[in-house]
Short mmCIF file of C-alpha atoms in Angstrom, two decimals:
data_model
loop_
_atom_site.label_atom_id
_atom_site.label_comp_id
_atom_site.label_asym_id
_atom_site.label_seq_id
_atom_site.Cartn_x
_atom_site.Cartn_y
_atom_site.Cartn_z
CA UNK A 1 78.40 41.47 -105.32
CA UNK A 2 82.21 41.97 -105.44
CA UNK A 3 82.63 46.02 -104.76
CA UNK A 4 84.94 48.33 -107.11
CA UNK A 5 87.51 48.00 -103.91
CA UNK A 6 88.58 44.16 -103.35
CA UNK A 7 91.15 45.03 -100.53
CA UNK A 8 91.35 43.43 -97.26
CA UNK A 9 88.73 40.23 -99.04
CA UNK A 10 89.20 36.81 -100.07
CA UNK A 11 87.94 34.58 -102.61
CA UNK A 12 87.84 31.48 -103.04
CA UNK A 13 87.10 30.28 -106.59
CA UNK A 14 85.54 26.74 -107.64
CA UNK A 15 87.41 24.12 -107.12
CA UNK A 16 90.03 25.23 -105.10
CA UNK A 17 90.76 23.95 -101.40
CA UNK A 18 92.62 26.02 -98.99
CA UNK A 19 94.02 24.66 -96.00
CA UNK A 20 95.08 26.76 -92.97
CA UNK A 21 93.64 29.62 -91.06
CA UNK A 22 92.64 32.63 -92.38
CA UNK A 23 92.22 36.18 -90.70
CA UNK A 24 90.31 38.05 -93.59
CA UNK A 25 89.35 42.07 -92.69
CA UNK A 26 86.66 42.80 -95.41
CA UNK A 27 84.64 40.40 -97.55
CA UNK A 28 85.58 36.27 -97.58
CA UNK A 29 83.56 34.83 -100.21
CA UNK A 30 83.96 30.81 -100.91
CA UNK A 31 83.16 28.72 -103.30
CA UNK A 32 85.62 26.18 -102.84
CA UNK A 33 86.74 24.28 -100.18
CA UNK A 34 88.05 25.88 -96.98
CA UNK A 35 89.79 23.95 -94.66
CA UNK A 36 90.46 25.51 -91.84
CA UNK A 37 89.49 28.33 -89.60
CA UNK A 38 88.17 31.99 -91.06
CA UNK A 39 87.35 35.00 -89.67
CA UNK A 40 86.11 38.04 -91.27
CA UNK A 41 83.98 41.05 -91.58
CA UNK A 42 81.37 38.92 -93.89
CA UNK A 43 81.52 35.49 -95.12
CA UNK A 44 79.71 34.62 -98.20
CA UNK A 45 79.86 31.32 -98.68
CA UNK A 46 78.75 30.20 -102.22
CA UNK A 47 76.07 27.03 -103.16
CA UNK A 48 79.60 25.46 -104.54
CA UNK A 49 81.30 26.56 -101.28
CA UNK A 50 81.80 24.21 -97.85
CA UNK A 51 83.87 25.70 -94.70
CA UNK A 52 85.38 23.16 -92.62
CA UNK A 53 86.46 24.60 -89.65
CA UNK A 54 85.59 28.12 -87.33
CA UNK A 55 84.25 30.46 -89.03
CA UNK A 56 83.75 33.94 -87.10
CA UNK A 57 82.13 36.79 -89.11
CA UNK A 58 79.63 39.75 -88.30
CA UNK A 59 77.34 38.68 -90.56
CA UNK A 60 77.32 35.00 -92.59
CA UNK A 61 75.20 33.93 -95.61
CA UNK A 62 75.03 30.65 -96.51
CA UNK A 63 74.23 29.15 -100.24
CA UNK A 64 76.77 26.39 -99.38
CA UNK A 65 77.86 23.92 -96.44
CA UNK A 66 79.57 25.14 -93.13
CA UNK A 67 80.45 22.35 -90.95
CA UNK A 68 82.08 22.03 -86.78
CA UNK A 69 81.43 25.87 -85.75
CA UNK A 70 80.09 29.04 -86.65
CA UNK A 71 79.43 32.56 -84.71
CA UNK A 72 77.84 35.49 -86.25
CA UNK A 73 77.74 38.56 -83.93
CA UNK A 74 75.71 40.21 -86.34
CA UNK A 75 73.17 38.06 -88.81
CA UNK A 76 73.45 34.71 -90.10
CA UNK A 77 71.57 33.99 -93.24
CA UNK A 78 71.01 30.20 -94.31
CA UNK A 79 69.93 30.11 -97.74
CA UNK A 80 67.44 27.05 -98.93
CA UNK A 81 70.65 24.90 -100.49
CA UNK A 82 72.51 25.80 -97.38
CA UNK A 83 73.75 23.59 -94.63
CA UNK A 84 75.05 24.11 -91.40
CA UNK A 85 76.47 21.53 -88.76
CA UNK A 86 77.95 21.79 -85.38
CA UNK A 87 77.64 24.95 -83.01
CA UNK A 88 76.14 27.62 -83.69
CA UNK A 89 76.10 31.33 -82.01
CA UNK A 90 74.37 33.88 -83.59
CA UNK A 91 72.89 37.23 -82.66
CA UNK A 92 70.01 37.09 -84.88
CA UNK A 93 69.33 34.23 -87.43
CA UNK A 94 67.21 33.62 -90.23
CA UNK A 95 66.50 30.09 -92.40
CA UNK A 96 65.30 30.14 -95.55
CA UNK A 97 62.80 27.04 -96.48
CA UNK A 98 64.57 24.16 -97.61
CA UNK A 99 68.14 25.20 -95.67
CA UNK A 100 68.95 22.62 -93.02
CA UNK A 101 70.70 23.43 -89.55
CA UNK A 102 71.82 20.21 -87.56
CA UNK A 103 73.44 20.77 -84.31
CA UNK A 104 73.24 23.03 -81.27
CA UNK A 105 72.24 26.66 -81.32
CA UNK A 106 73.08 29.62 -78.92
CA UNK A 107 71.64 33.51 -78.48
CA UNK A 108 74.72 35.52 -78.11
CA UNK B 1 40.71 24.92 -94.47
CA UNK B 2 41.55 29.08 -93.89
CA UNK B 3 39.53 30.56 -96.72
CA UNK B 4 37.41 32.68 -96.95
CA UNK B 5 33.94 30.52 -96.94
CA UNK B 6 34.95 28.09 -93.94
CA UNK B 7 36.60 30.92 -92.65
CA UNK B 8 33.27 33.81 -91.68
CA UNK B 9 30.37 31.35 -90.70
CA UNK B 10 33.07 29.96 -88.57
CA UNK B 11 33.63 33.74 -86.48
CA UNK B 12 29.82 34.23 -86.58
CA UNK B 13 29.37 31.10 -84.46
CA UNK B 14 32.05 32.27 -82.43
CA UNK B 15 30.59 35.63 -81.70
CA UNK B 16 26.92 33.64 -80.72
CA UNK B 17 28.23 31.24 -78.90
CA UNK B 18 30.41 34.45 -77.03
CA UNK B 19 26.63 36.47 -76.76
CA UNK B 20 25.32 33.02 -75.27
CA UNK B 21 27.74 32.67 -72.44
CA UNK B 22 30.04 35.49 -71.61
CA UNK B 23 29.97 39.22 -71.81
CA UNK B 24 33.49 40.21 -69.80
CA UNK B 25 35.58 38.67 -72.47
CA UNK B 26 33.61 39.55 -75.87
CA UNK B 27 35.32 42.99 -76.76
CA UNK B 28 38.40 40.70 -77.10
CA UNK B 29 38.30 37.19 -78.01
CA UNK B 30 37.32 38.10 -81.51
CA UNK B 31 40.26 39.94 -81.78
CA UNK B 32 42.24 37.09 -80.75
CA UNK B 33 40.21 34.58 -83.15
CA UNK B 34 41.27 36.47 -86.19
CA UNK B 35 44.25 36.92 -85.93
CA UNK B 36 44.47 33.64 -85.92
CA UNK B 37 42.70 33.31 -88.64
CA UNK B 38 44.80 36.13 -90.63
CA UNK B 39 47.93 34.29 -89.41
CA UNK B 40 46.62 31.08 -90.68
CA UNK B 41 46.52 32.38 -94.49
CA UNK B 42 49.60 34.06 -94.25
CA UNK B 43 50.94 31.05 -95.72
CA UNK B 44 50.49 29.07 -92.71
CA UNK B 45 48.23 26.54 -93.84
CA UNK B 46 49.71 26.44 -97.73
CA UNK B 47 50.95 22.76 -97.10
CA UNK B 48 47.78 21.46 -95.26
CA UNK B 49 45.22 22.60 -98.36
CA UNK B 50 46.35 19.55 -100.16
CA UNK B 51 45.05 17.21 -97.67
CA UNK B 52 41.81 18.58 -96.55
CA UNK B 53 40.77 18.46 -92.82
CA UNK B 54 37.38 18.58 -92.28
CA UNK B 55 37.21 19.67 -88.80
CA UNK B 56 37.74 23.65 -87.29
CA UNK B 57 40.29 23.87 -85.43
CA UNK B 58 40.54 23.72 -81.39
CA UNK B 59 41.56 27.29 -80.09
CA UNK B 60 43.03 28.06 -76.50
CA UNK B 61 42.29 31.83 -76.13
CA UNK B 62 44.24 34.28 -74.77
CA UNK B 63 44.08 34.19 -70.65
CA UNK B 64 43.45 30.52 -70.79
CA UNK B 65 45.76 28.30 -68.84
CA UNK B 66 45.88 24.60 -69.86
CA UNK B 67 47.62 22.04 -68.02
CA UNK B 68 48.00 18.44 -69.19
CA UNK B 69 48.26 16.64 -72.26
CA UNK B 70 46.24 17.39 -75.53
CA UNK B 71 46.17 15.17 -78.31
CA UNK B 72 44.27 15.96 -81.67
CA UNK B 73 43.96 14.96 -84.96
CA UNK B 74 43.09 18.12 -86.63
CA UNK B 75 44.47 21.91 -86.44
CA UNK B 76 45.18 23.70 -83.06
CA UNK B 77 45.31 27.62 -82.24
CA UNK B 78 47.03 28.57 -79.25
CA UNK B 79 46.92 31.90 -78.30
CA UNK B 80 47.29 30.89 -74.25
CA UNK B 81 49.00 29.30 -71.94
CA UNK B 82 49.67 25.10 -72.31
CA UNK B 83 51.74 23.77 -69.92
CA UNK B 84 52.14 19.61 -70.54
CA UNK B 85 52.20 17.76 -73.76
CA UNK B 86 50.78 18.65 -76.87
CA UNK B 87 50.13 16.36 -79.90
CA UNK B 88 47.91 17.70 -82.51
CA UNK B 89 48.28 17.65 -86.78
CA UNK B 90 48.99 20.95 -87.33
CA UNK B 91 49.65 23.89 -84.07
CA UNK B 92 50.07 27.32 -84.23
CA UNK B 93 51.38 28.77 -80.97
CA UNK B 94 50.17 32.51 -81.61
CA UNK B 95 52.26 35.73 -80.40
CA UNK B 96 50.23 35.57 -77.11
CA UNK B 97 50.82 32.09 -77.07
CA UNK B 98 53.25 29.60 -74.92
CA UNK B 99 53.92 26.11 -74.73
CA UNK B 100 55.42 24.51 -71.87
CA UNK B 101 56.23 21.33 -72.65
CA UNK B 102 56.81 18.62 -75.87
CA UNK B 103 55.26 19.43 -79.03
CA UNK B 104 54.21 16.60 -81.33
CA UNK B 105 52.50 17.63 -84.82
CA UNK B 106 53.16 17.62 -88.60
CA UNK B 107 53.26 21.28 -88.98
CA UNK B 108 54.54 23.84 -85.84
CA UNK B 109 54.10 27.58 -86.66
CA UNK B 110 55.50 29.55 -83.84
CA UNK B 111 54.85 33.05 -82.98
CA UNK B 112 54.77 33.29 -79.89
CA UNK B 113 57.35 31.49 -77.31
CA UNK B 114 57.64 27.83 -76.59
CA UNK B 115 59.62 26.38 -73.81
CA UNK B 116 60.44 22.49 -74.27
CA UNK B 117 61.08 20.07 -77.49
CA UNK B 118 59.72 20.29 -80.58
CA UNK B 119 59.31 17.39 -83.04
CA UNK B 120 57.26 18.01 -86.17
CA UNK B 121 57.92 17.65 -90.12
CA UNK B 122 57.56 21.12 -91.29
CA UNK B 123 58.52 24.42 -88.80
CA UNK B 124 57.90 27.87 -89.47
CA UNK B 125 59.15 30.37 -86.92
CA UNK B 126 57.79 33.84 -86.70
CA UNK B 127 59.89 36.73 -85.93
CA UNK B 128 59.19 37.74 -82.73
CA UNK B 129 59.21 34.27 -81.69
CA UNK B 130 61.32 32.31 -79.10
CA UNK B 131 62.25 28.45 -78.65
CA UNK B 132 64.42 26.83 -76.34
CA UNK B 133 64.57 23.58 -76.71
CA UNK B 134 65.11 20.27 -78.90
CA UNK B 135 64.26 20.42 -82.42
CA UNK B 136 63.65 17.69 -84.44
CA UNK B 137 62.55 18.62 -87.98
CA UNK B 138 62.11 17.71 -91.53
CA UNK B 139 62.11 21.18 -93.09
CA UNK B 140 62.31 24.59 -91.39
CA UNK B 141 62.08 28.16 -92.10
CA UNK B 142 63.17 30.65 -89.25
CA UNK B 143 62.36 34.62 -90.20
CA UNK B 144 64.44 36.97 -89.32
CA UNK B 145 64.26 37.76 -85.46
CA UNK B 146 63.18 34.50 -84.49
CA UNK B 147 65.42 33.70 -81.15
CA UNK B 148 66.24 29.99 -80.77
CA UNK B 149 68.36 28.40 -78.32
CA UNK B 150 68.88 24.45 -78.19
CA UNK B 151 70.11 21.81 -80.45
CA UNK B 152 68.35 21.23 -83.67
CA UNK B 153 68.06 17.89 -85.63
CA UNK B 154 67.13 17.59 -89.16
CA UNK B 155 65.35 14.57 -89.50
#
């Protein structure tokens, strides 16, 4: 998953909890806590992971928990442990059985 | 429910009962019925095998316009038009198929577009499918495609 070439990505290891805003270019993968808004190319965010905060990505895949508000102007994948709250905007969406979406959702 | 025995006596009847009454619409209600069928054991029915329901299910063909309230106990195909409220066990709105209106049942496959809220245990959206509306849900899968607008509520 993580490419030869880690520039311009974050990530977010177990256990650790960032606070602030984050503008990431490439890859954001999380598997700890972020606090905070994020916006990148892709956001990964692991079955450990949980974004609190705006998260603003092309495409989004979701093992963990995103929580308040998420847009994907390109795909949004919720995995089966994934969980999503608040609003959503998404240009084309997918669920896995078992992932759970709870709040409003909107058709770019 | 959808296998194979249950399933061909089932579109024989269907294809008397067509010779018996109407000869405009026979070249293409079969097509519609099996498709219905072949969308029915794509998975579709996996959760209802467990608890057996004896009867076939109710089917509003294509070019049929419903409006009012249905209410059943057992499975219902809708490959037309339902405008009101629908309560059955198990629905599947088909690709030709809308629903305008509230949509009561234990299982909701959607393939086709429904229009109004949507309060079941188990959801399954297609991928050429469209809701707008409340959803209320216990467990969901959306395929890839699927466009949803409203606010949904795991239950």
């Amino acid at each position: 998953m993580v490419e030869a070439n880690q520039s311009g990505c974050l990530f977010v290891g177990e256990g650790v909890v960032l606070k602030g805003n984050f503008a990431v270019p490439d890859i954001a993968s999380v598997s700890g806590v972020v606090e905070g808004d994020l916006s990148a190319k892709q956001v990964i965010v692991e079955s450990t992971g949980l974004i609190r905060g705006k998260v603003t990505a092309e495409s989004v895949d979701i093992r963990g928990e995103v929580a308040e508000q998420l847009t994907a102007s390109r795909s949004l994948i919720i995995r089966s442990s994934g969980k999503v709250g608040g609003s959503v905007h998404y240009a084309e969406i997918e669920i896995e059985k078992g992932g759970s979406l709870h709040g409003d959702l909107h058709l770019l | 429910m959808f296998s194979k025995k249950s399933n061909e006596p089932e579109v024989n009847s269907s294809e008397n009962s067509e010779n018996q009454y109407t000869e405009a619409t026979s070249d293409s209600t079969p097509e519609v019925e099996q498709a219905s069928y072949d969308a029915g054991s794509n998975g579709y029915s996996n959760g209802n095998s467990g608890r057996s329901n004896p009867t076939k299910p109710s089917i509003i063909s294509e070019g049929f316009e419903f409006v009012g309230t249905i209410t059943s106990d057992g499975v219902l195909n809708i490959s037309g038009v339902i405008k009101g409220k629908v309560t059955a066990k198990s629905v599947l709105v088909d690709s030709t198929g809308l629903v305008e209106g509230e949509l009561f049942s234990d299982q909701v496959m959607v393939k086709g577009k429904v229009l109004g809220d949507i309060n079941c245990d188990e959801l399954n959206i297609g991928p050429l499918a469209e809701v707008d509306g409340s959803v209320s849900y216990d467990s969901v899968h959306i395929q890839r495609g699927g466009k949803i607008k409203g606010h949904f509520i795991k239950k």
